[in-house]
Amino acid sequence: MARELPPTSETSAVLDSAHTGDIRGAFGTISQHDLGARSTLRARLLTLLAIMGPGLIVMIGDNDAGGVSTYAQAGQNFGLSLLWTLPLLIPVLVVNQEMVVRLGAVTGVGHARLINERFGRFWGAFSVGDLFILNFLTIATEFIGVSLSLGYLGVSQYVSVPVAAVALILMTATGSFRRWERFMFVFVFANFLVIPLAILRHPAIGPIVHGFVTPGVRGGFNSTSVLLIMAIVGTTVAPWQLFFQQSNIVDKRITPRWVNYERTDTVLGSLVTVLAASLLIVVVSAALGSTPLAGHFQNGAAVAAGLQRYVGRAAGVLFAIILLNASIIGAASVTLATSYAFGDMFGAKHSLHRSWRDAKFFYGVFAAMVVVAAGIVIIPGAPLGLITTAVQALAGVLLPSATVFLLLLCNDEAVLGPWVNRPWLNVVASVIVGVLLMMSLILMVTTLFTHLDVRTFSLGLGAVFVITYLVAGVWMALRRRRRGPRPTPPGDRATWRMPPINLLHRPRWSRGTLAGMYVLRGYLVLAVVMLLVKAIQLGLHHHG
């Protein structure tokens, strides 16, 4: 079979020649031909420092302007009652992004190209189309964050937004991956400003612990609180992360030999992300939860003003800087994910190692998205609140579709060889997809039937979900027993790479799988429509 070809660079699938060579990270260099053992702790730490980047950047980038606003809204309107959602997202983050780590290191190509080549242009176009729409709206929310944060500090949006747009383009189009990554680490470190912000307010520990371990929602479950929970999920675990981290790993030239270091990078990133998100909910809840502002979230600038009023000027300024920092790293990451995906789809050069002159399409897509999104934000009367409300929940609704493609790729032996998913990982990932679908179904049904008892419906749907998975689990176990354990694909894990993708036979879907994919696609389209209806209802209600 094609996957048994020798794993040399000549038979790899790497599309852009800039994706091969030495690893040049922000904090060190590793030679392409480095085969030395890392036997000491110091050697392993130095290697981790050189490789560290894609995992931390993708996770911190996910705590973007929409994320900061969503966490602040949760704290202001629901106190600490939604804290319990955040620890549950750590395994979701790690499981999803670990699969992406393997795909990037082993295949040497981006997520969009794999979907396009393995499942055809129809599904590739749908995936990148979803990504483009969602990412464009997300980039707009990042510039809303820039406008609000610097507006609080006294800078006009007609100055702050264009300057931020130009700075983003200049930071990205330097022609040096290392220089770009160092810029990103400035924003990664600035993410820790949430710690002094928390110290300024010094919230009580007891209620925080209770919030983490006690599921529930202050005021009860209803379509509005479910929308916010979906927004928390969507802003913490977003589809663009899959595309960004896989392509960034490829661009950084990380190979299977370094997978464990990149896994560590990813786990560290997920922990830092959830810590920052938790502290934002805690600080805003402690500062505003017992004031007249409780339950009346407006936007990030209003939160900064509230913190200034009830905690002090320093707290307001810190929150504004945190929002600005989140906006910049979020815009950088989300826009780059789109540029990478377009480079994959159209076979254009797409690497941060290349100069603007050498990768005009790649940087042109980046610049165009930044300029248009920034332009929308400074249009007088643009529905900025509505965009921010809808885009995070939209990410949560579209995530199951992205995760299904991820699962299919990670079980494709022609793509991952000896790196394919273990059965237990497929079980965990399938449960994650099911829970995400269940949440989007709850949102859709409660939007259509506004007087429905959300708690009862959720419990009933949960029972159906558990029974379905138990039945499916028993059926899969019996089927596996009859068939015997799946043989381990051949190859040395440390050196195995996917061969040129055009040499691989495209997988054939069964009728059941194909029908399931079309049903999923149809359902997600309906769910997106219902989400937009709910967001518009909230926007009109708030405006009224």
Coordinates of C-alpha atoms in Angstrom, one line a residue:
M1 CA 0.0 0.0 0.0
A2 CA 1.1 3.6 -0.5
R3 CA 1.6 4.2 3.2
E4 CA 4.4 1.7 3.2
L5 CA 6.7 3.9 1.1
P6 CA 9.9 4.9 2.8
P7 CA 9.4 7.9 5.1
T8 CA 12.0 10.1 3.4
S9 CA 11.6 13.9 2.8
E10 CA 11.4 13.0 -1.0
T11 CA 8.3 10.9 -0.4
S12 CA 6.6 13.2 2.1
A13 CA 3.4 15.2 1.4
V14 CA 4.9 18.6 2.3
L15 CA 3.4 21.2 -0.1
D16 CA 5.6 24.2 0.6
S17 CA 9.4 23.8 0.6
A18 CA 9.6 26.4 3.4
H19 CA 7.9 23.8 5.7
T20 CA 11.1 21.7 5.8
G21 CA 14.3 22.6 7.5
D22 CA 15.5 23.5 11.0
I23 CA 13.0 24.4 13.8
R24 CA 13.6 28.1 14.5
G25 CA 11.4 28.8 17.5
A26 CA 11.2 32.0 19.6
F27 CA 13.5 30.5 22.3
G28 CA 15.9 28.2 20.4
T29 CA 16.8 26.2 17.3
I30 CA 16.8 22.5 16.6
S31 CA 18.6 21.1 13.5
Q32 CA 16.5 19.2 11.0
H33 CA 19.0 16.3 11.3
D34 CA 19.2 16.4 15.1
L35 CA 19.0 12.8 16.4
G36 CA 20.6 13.3 19.8
A37 CA 19.1 11.8 22.9
R38 CA 17.6 14.2 25.5
S39 CA 18.8 12.3 28.6
T40 CA 19.0 15.2 31.1
L41 CA 16.2 17.5 32.4
R42 CA 18.1 20.6 31.1
A43 CA 18.3 19.2 27.6
R44 CA 14.6 18.3 27.6
L45 CA 13.6 21.8 28.9
L46 CA 15.8 23.5 26.3
T47 CA 14.1 21.4 23.6
L48 CA 10.7 22.2 25.0
L49 CA 11.5 25.9 24.9
A50 CA 12.5 25.7 21.2
I51 CA 9.4 23.7 20.2
M52 CA 6.9 25.5 22.5
G53 CA 4.7 28.0 20.6
P54 CA 1.9 26.5 18.5
G55 CA 0.0 25.1 21.5
L56 CA 0.4 28.1 23.8
I57 CA -0.4 30.6 21.1
V58 CA -3.5 28.7 19.8
M59 CA -4.9 28.4 23.4
I60 CA -4.1 32.0 24.5
G61 CA -5.4 33.3 21.2
D62 CA -8.7 31.6 22.0
N63 CA -9.0 33.9 25.1
D64 CA -9.6 36.6 22.5
A65 CA -11.9 39.7 22.7
G66 CA -15.0 37.6 22.4
G67 CA -13.7 35.3 25.0
V68 CA -12.9 38.1 27.5
S69 CA -16.4 39.7 26.8
T70 CA -18.1 36.3 27.3
Y71 CA -16.3 35.5 30.5
A72 CA -17.1 39.0 31.8
Q73 CA -20.7 38.6 30.8
A74 CA -20.9 35.3 32.7
G75 CA -19.4 36.9 35.8
Q76 CA -21.6 40.0 35.7
N77 CA -24.9 38.4 34.8
F78 CA -24.5 34.9 36.5
G79 CA -21.9 35.4 39.2
L80 CA -19.8 32.3 39.8
S81 CA -22.6 29.8 38.7
L82 CA -21.0 29.1 35.4
L83 CA -17.5 28.4 36.6
W84 CA -18.1 24.7 36.5
T85 CA -18.1 24.8 32.7
L86 CA -14.4 25.7 32.4
P87 CA -12.7 22.7 34.0
L88 CA -14.9 20.5 31.8
L89 CA -13.4 22.2 28.7
I90 CA -9.8 21.2 29.6
P91 CA -10.2 17.6 28.4
V92 CA -12.1 18.8 25.3
L93 CA -9.3 21.2 24.4
V94 CA -6.5 18.6 25.1
V95 CA -8.3 15.8 23.2
N96 CA -9.1 17.9 20.1
Q97 CA -5.8 19.6 19.9
E98 CA -3.7 16.5 20.6
M99 CA -5.2 14.9 17.5
V100 CA -4.3 18.0 15.5
V101 CA -0.7 17.8 16.9
R102 CA -0.3 14.3 15.4
L103 CA -1.9 15.3 12.1
G104 CA 0.4 18.3 11.7
A105 CA 3.6 16.5 12.7
V106 CA 3.0 13.3 10.8
T107 CA 1.4 14.5 7.6
G108 CA 3.3 17.8 7.1
V109 CA 0.2 19.4 5.6
G110 CA -2.6 21.6 6.9
H111 CA -6.1 20.6 8.0
A112 CA -7.9 22.2 5.1
R113 CA -5.8 20.3 2.5
L114 CA -6.3 17.0 4.3
I115 CA -10.1 17.4 4.3
N116 CA -10.1 18.5 0.6
E117 CA -7.8 15.7 -0.6
R118 CA -9.3 12.8 1.5
F119 CA -13.0 13.7 1.3
G120 CA -13.3 15.7 -1.9
R121 CA -13.8 19.3 -2.9
F122 CA -17.5 19.3 -1.8
W123 CA -16.7 18.7 1.8
G124 CA -13.5 20.7 1.6
A125 CA -15.4 23.7 0.4
F126 CA -18.0 23.3 3.1
S127 CA -15.3 23.1 5.8
V128 CA -13.3 26.1 4.6
G129 CA -16.5 28.0 3.8
D130 CA -17.7 27.5 7.4
L131 CA -14.2 28.5 8.6
F132 CA -14.1 31.7 6.5
I133 CA -17.5 33.0 7.6
L134 CA -16.9 32.2 11.3
N135 CA -13.3 33.6 11.2
F136 CA -14.3 36.8 9.4
L137 CA -17.0 37.5 12.0
T138 CA -14.5 36.6 14.8
I139 CA -11.9 39.0 13.4
A140 CA -14.6 41.7 13.5
T141 CA -15.1 41.0 17.2
E142 CA -11.4 41.4 17.8
F143 CA -11.5 44.9 16.3
I144 CA -14.6 45.6 18.4
G145 CA -12.3 44.7 21.4
V146 CA -9.6 47.0 20.2
S147 CA -12.2 49.8 19.8
L148 CA -13.7 49.3 23.2
S149 CA -10.5 48.8 25.1
L150 CA -8.7 51.8 23.7
G151 CA -11.9 53.8 23.7
Y152 CA -12.0 53.4 27.5
L153 CA -8.4 54.7 27.6
G154 CA -9.4 57.8 25.6
V155 CA -8.3 56.8 22.0
S156 CA -10.8 57.3 19.2
Q157 CA -11.8 54.1 17.3
Y158 CA -10.9 56.0 14.0
V159 CA -7.3 55.9 15.3
S160 CA -7.1 52.7 17.3
V161 CA -8.7 50.3 14.8
P162 CA -6.6 51.4 11.7
V163 CA -3.4 51.5 13.7
A164 CA -4.1 48.0 15.1
A165 CA -4.9 46.7 11.6
V166 CA -1.6 48.0 10.2
A167 CA 0.4 46.7 13.2
L168 CA -1.1 43.2 12.8
I169 CA -0.1 43.1 9.1
L170 CA 3.4 44.4 9.8
M171 CA 3.9 41.9 12.7
T172 CA 2.9 39.0 10.5
A173 CA 4.6 39.8 7.2
T174 CA 8.1 40.0 8.5
G175 CA 9.4 37.0 6.5
S176 CA 10.7 35.4 9.7
F177 CA 8.7 32.7 11.6
R178 CA 10.9 33.3 14.7
R179 CA 10.2 37.0 14.7
W180 CA 6.5 36.4 14.4
E181 CA 6.5 33.9 17.2
R182 CA 8.4 36.3 19.5
F183 CA 5.8 38.9 18.9
M184 CA 3.1 36.4 19.8
F185 CA 4.9 35.5 23.1
V186 CA 4.7 39.1 24.1
F187 CA 0.9 38.7 24.0
V188 CA 1.1 35.3 25.7
F189 CA 2.9 36.8 28.6
A190 CA 0.6 39.8 28.8
N191 CA -2.3 37.3 29.3
F192 CA -1.0 36.8 32.8
L193 CA -2.1 40.4 33.7
V194 CA -5.3 38.7 35.0
I195 CA -3.3 37.7 38.1
P196 CA -2.6 41.2 39.3
L197 CA -6.2 42.1 38.4
A198 CA -7.4 39.3 40.7
I199 CA -5.1 40.4 43.4
L200 CA -6.5 43.9 43.3
R201 CA -10.0 42.5 44.0
H202 CA -8.9 39.6 46.3
P203 CA -12.1 37.5 46.0
A204 CA -13.0 34.9 48.6
I205 CA -11.9 31.4 47.9
G206 CA -14.9 29.5 49.3
P207 CA -17.5 30.6 46.7
I208 CA -15.0 30.1 43.9
V209 CA -14.5 26.4 44.9
H210 CA -18.2 26.0 45.1
G211 CA -18.7 27.5 41.7
F212 CA -16.2 25.1 40.2
V213 CA -17.8 21.9 41.6
T214 CA -21.5 22.8 41.6
P215 CA -23.2 22.6 38.1
G216 CA -26.1 24.9 37.7
V217 CA -27.1 28.4 36.5
R218 CA -28.2 31.3 38.7
G219 CA -31.8 32.0 37.7
G220 CA -32.2 28.5 36.2
F221 CA -31.6 27.1 32.7
N222 CA -33.3 28.9 29.9
S223 CA -32.6 29.7 26.3
T224 CA -30.6 32.8 27.3
S225 CA -28.3 31.0 29.7
V226 CA -27.9 28.1 27.3
L227 CA -26.8 30.6 24.6
L228 CA -24.2 31.9 27.0
I229 CA -23.0 28.4 27.9
M230 CA -22.7 27.7 24.2
A231 CA -20.7 30.9 23.8
I232 CA -18.3 29.8 26.6
V233 CA -17.8 26.5 24.8
G234 CA -17.5 28.2 21.4
T235 CA -15.0 30.8 22.6
T236 CA -12.9 28.3 24.6
V237 CA -12.9 25.5 22.0
A238 CA -13.3 27.0 18.5
P239 CA -13.1 25.3 15.0
W240 CA -10.3 27.7 13.8
Q241 CA -8.0 26.2 16.5
L242 CA -7.8 23.0 14.6
F243 CA -6.8 24.7 11.3
F244 CA -4.4 27.1 13.0
Q245 CA -2.4 24.7 15.2
Q246 CA -2.0 22.0 12.5
S247 CA -0.7 24.5 10.0
N248 CA 1.5 26.3 12.5
I249 CA 3.1 23.0 13.5
V250 CA 3.8 22.3 9.9
D251 CA 5.1 25.8 9.4
K252 CA 7.4 25.4 12.4
R253 CA 8.7 22.2 10.9
I254 CA 7.8 20.0 13.9
T255 CA 8.1 16.3 13.0
P256 CA 6.9 13.1 14.7
R257 CA 10.2 13.0 16.7
W258 CA 9.0 16.1 18.7
V259 CA 5.3 15.2 19.1
N260 CA 5.6 14.7 22.9
Y261 CA 7.1 18.1 23.4
E262 CA 4.3 19.7 21.3
R263 CA 1.7 17.7 23.3
T264 CA 3.2 19.3 26.5
D265 CA 3.0 22.7 24.9
T266 CA -0.7 22.1 24.1
V267 CA -1.5 20.9 27.7
L268 CA 0.3 23.9 29.2
G269 CA -1.7 26.2 26.9
S270 CA -5.0 24.7 27.9
L271 CA -4.3 25.1 31.6
V272 CA -3.2 28.7 31.2
T273 CA -6.3 29.5 29.1
V274 CA -8.8 28.0 31.6
L275 CA -6.9 29.7 34.5
A276 CA -7.2 33.1 32.8
A277 CA -10.9 32.5 31.8
S278 CA -11.7 31.5 35.4
L279 CA -10.0 34.6 36.9
L280 CA -11.9 36.9 34.6
I281 CA -15.3 35.4 35.7
V282 CA -14.2 35.5 39.3
V283 CA -13.0 39.1 39.2
V284 CA -16.0 40.5 37.4
S285 CA -18.4 38.6 39.6
A286 CA -16.7 39.7 42.8
A287 CA -16.5 43.3 41.7
L288 CA -19.9 43.8 40.0
G289 CA -22.0 40.9 41.2
S290 CA -23.5 42.7 44.2
T291 CA -23.8 46.1 42.5
P292 CA -26.6 47.7 40.4
L293 CA -24.7 46.6 37.4
A294 CA -25.3 42.9 38.1
G295 CA -27.2 41.2 35.4
H296 CA -26.8 44.2 33.0
F297 CA -23.7 43.4 30.9
Q298 CA -23.2 45.7 28.0
N299 CA -19.7 45.4 26.6
G300 CA -16.0 45.3 27.6
A301 CA -15.7 49.0 28.0
A302 CA -18.6 49.1 30.4
V303 CA -17.0 46.3 32.4
A304 CA -13.8 48.4 32.6
A305 CA -15.8 51.4 33.8
G306 CA -17.6 49.3 36.4
L307 CA -14.3 47.9 37.7
Q308 CA -12.9 51.5 37.9
R309 CA -16.0 52.6 39.9
Y310 CA -16.1 49.7 42.3
V311 CA -12.5 48.6 42.6
G312 CA -10.3 51.4 41.4
R313 CA -8.8 53.1 38.3
A314 CA -6.0 50.5 38.2
A315 CA -8.5 47.7 37.8
G316 CA -10.3 49.4 35.0
V317 CA -7.0 50.1 33.1
L318 CA -5.8 46.5 33.7
F319 CA -9.0 45.1 32.3
A320 CA -8.8 47.4 29.2
I321 CA -5.2 46.3 28.6
I322 CA -6.2 42.6 29.0
L323 CA -9.0 43.1 26.4
L324 CA -6.7 44.9 24.0
N325 CA -4.1 42.1 24.3
A326 CA -6.7 39.5 23.8
S327 CA -8.0 41.3 20.7
I328 CA -4.6 41.5 19.1
I329 CA -3.5 37.9 19.7
G330 CA -6.9 36.7 18.7
A331 CA -7.0 38.6 15.5
A332 CA -3.4 37.5 14.6
S333 CA -4.3 33.8 15.2
V334 CA -7.7 33.7 13.6
T335 CA -6.7 35.6 10.5
L336 CA -3.5 33.4 10.1
A337 CA -5.7 30.3 10.4
T338 CA -7.7 31.5 7.4
S339 CA -4.6 32.4 5.4
Y340 CA -3.1 29.0 6.1
A341 CA -6.4 27.3 5.0
F342 CA -6.6 29.3 1.8
G343 CA -3.0 28.4 1.0
D344 CA -3.8 24.8 1.5
M345 CA -6.9 24.9 -0.7
F346 CA -5.4 26.8 -3.6
G347 CA -1.9 25.3 -3.5
A348 CA -0.2 28.7 -2.9
K349 CA 2.9 29.3 -0.9
H350 CA 1.8 29.8 2.7
S351 CA 4.6 30.1 5.3
L352 CA 5.7 32.7 7.8
H353 CA 9.3 31.8 6.7
R354 CA 8.6 33.5 3.4
S355 CA 8.7 37.2 2.6
W356 CA 5.7 39.3 1.3
R357 CA 7.2 39.2 -2.2
D358 CA 7.6 35.4 -2.0
A359 CA 4.1 34.7 -0.7
K360 CA 1.8 37.5 -2.0
F361 CA -1.4 35.4 -1.9
F362 CA -0.8 34.2 1.6
Y363 CA -0.2 37.7 3.0
G364 CA -2.7 39.2 0.7
V365 CA -5.5 37.1 2.2
F366 CA -4.3 38.1 5.6
A367 CA -4.2 41.8 4.9
A368 CA -7.6 41.8 3.1
M369 CA -9.4 40.1 5.9
V370 CA -7.9 42.4 8.5
V371 CA -8.7 45.6 6.5
V372 CA -12.3 44.6 5.7
A373 CA -13.1 43.5 9.2
A374 CA -11.5 46.6 10.7
G375 CA -13.5 48.7 8.2
I376 CA -16.8 47.1 9.3
V377 CA -16.2 47.9 12.9
I378 CA -15.7 51.7 12.3
I379 CA -18.9 52.0 10.3
P380 CA -21.3 54.2 12.3
G381 CA -24.2 52.3 13.7
A382 CA -22.8 48.8 12.9
P383 CA -24.5 46.1 15.1
L384 CA -21.4 45.4 17.1
G385 CA -23.1 43.9 20.1
L386 CA -25.1 41.6 17.9
I387 CA -22.0 40.4 16.1
T388 CA -20.2 39.7 19.4
T389 CA -23.2 37.9 20.9
A390 CA -23.7 35.6 17.9
V391 CA -20.1 34.7 16.8
Q392 CA -19.0 32.9 20.0
A393 CA -22.1 30.7 20.1
L394 CA -21.8 30.1 16.3
A395 CA -18.3 28.6 17.0
G396 CA -19.9 26.2 19.5
V397 CA -22.6 25.2 17.0
L398 CA -20.1 24.5 14.2
L399 CA -17.5 22.7 16.3
P400 CA -19.1 19.2 16.1
S401 CA -18.8 19.2 12.3
A402 CA -15.1 20.2 12.5
T403 CA -14.5 17.5 15.2
V404 CA -16.2 14.8 13.0
F405 CA -13.7 15.5 10.2
L406 CA -10.9 15.5 12.7
L407 CA -12.0 12.0 14.0
L408 CA -12.2 10.6 10.4
L409 CA -8.7 11.8 9.6
C410 CA -7.3 10.5 12.8
N411 CA -8.6 7.0 12.0
D412 CA -7.3 7.1 8.4
E413 CA -4.3 4.7 8.3
A414 CA -3.2 6.0 5.0
V415 CA -2.8 9.4 6.6
L416 CA -1.5 8.6 10.1
G417 CA -0.1 5.0 9.8
P418 CA 1.1 4.0 13.3
W419 CA -0.2 7.3 14.7
V420 CA -3.9 6.5 14.2
N421 CA -6.3 7.0 17.2
R422 CA -6.5 4.4 19.9
P423 CA -10.0 3.0 20.5
W424 CA -10.4 4.8 23.9
L425 CA -9.6 8.1 22.3
N426 CA -12.3 7.6 19.7
V427 CA -14.8 6.9 22.5
V428 CA -13.8 10.1 24.3
A429 CA -13.9 12.2 21.2
S430 CA -17.3 10.7 20.1
V431 CA -18.7 11.6 23.5
I432 CA -17.4 15.2 23.1
V433 CA -19.1 15.5 19.7
G434 CA -22.3 14.1 21.1
V435 CA -22.4 16.6 24.0
L436 CA -21.7 19.5 21.7
L437 CA -24.5 18.4 19.4
M438 CA -26.8 18.0 22.4
M439 CA -26.1 21.5 23.6
S440 CA -26.7 23.0 20.1
L441 CA -30.0 21.0 20.0
I442 CA -31.1 22.4 23.3
L443 CA -30.3 25.9 22.1
M444 CA -32.3 25.4 18.9
V445 CA -35.3 23.8 20.6
T446 CA -35.5 26.4 23.3
T447 CA -35.3 29.2 20.7
L448 CA -38.2 27.7 18.8
F449 CA -40.3 26.9 21.9
T450 CA -39.6 29.7 24.3
H451 CA -41.8 28.4 27.1
L452 CA -40.3 24.9 27.2
D453 CA -38.9 23.8 30.6
V454 CA -35.2 23.8 29.6
R455 CA -34.1 21.7 32.6
T456 CA -36.6 18.9 32.0
F457 CA -35.8 18.9 28.3
S458 CA -32.1 18.8 28.9
L459 CA -32.4 15.9 31.4
G460 CA -34.6 13.9 28.9
L461 CA -32.2 14.6 26.1
G462 CA -29.3 13.6 28.3
A463 CA -30.9 10.3 29.1
V464 CA -31.5 9.6 25.4
F465 CA -27.8 10.5 24.8
V466 CA -26.5 8.1 27.5
I467 CA -28.8 5.2 26.3
T468 CA -27.7 5.8 22.6
Y469 CA -24.0 5.7 23.6
L470 CA -24.5 2.6 25.7
V471 CA -26.2 0.8 22.9
A472 CA -23.6 2.0 20.4
G473 CA -20.8 0.9 22.7
V474 CA -22.2 -2.6 23.2
W475 CA -22.7 -3.0 19.4
M476 CA -19.1 -1.7 18.7
A477 CA -17.7 -4.1 21.3
L478 CA -19.5 -7.1 19.9
R479 CA -18.4 -6.1 16.3
R480 CA -14.8 -5.8 17.4
R481 CA -14.9 -9.1 19.2
R482 CA -16.1 -10.8 16.0
R483 CA -13.5 -9.0 13.9
G484 CA -10.6 -9.2 16.3
P485 CA -8.4 -6.3 17.4
R486 CA -7.4 -3.9 14.7
P487 CA -3.8 -4.7 13.6
T488 CA -1.2 -2.0 14.4
P489 CA -0.3 -0.2 11.1
P490 CA 3.3 -0.8 10.1
G491 CA 6.1 1.8 10.5
D492 CA 8.4 3.3 13.0
R493 CA 6.4 6.0 14.9
A494 CA 9.4 8.3 15.3
T495 CA 10.1 8.6 11.6
W496 CA 6.9 7.7 9.8
R497 CA 5.5 10.5 7.6
M498 CA 2.5 10.5 5.3
P499 CA 3.6 10.0 1.7
P500 CA 2.5 12.4 -1.1
I501 CA -1.2 12.7 -0.7
N502 CA -1.9 12.2 -4.4
L503 CA -0.5 8.6 -4.1
L504 CA -3.1 7.6 -1.5
H505 CA -6.4 6.0 -2.4
R506 CA -9.3 8.2 -1.2
P507 CA -11.3 6.4 1.5
R508 CA -14.8 5.2 0.5
W509 CA -17.6 6.2 2.9
S510 CA -20.4 3.7 3.5
R511 CA -23.9 4.8 2.7
G512 CA -24.6 5.1 6.4
T513 CA -21.6 7.4 7.0
L514 CA -22.5 9.5 3.9
A515 CA -26.1 9.8 5.1
G516 CA -24.9 10.7 8.6
M517 CA -22.7 13.5 7.2
Y518 CA -25.5 15.0 5.2
V519 CA -27.9 14.8 8.2
L520 CA -25.2 16.5 10.3
R521 CA -24.7 19.2 7.7
G522 CA -28.4 19.8 7.4
Y523 CA -28.9 20.0 11.1
L524 CA -26.0 22.4 11.6
V525 CA -27.4 24.7 8.9
L526 CA -30.8 24.7 10.8
A527 CA -29.0 25.2 14.1
V528 CA -27.1 28.2 12.7
V529 CA -30.4 29.8 11.5
M530 CA -32.0 29.3 15.0
L531 CA -28.9 30.7 16.6
L532 CA -29.1 33.9 14.5
V533 CA -32.8 34.2 15.3
K534 CA -32.0 34.0 19.0
A535 CA -29.1 36.5 18.8
I536 CA -31.3 39.0 16.8
Q537 CA -34.1 38.6 19.4
L538 CA -31.6 39.4 22.2
G539 CA -30.2 42.3 20.2
L540 CA -33.6 43.8 19.6
H541 CA -34.6 43.2 23.3
H542 CA -31.4 44.9 24.5
H543 CA -31.8 47.8 22.0
G544 CA -35.4 48.2 23.1

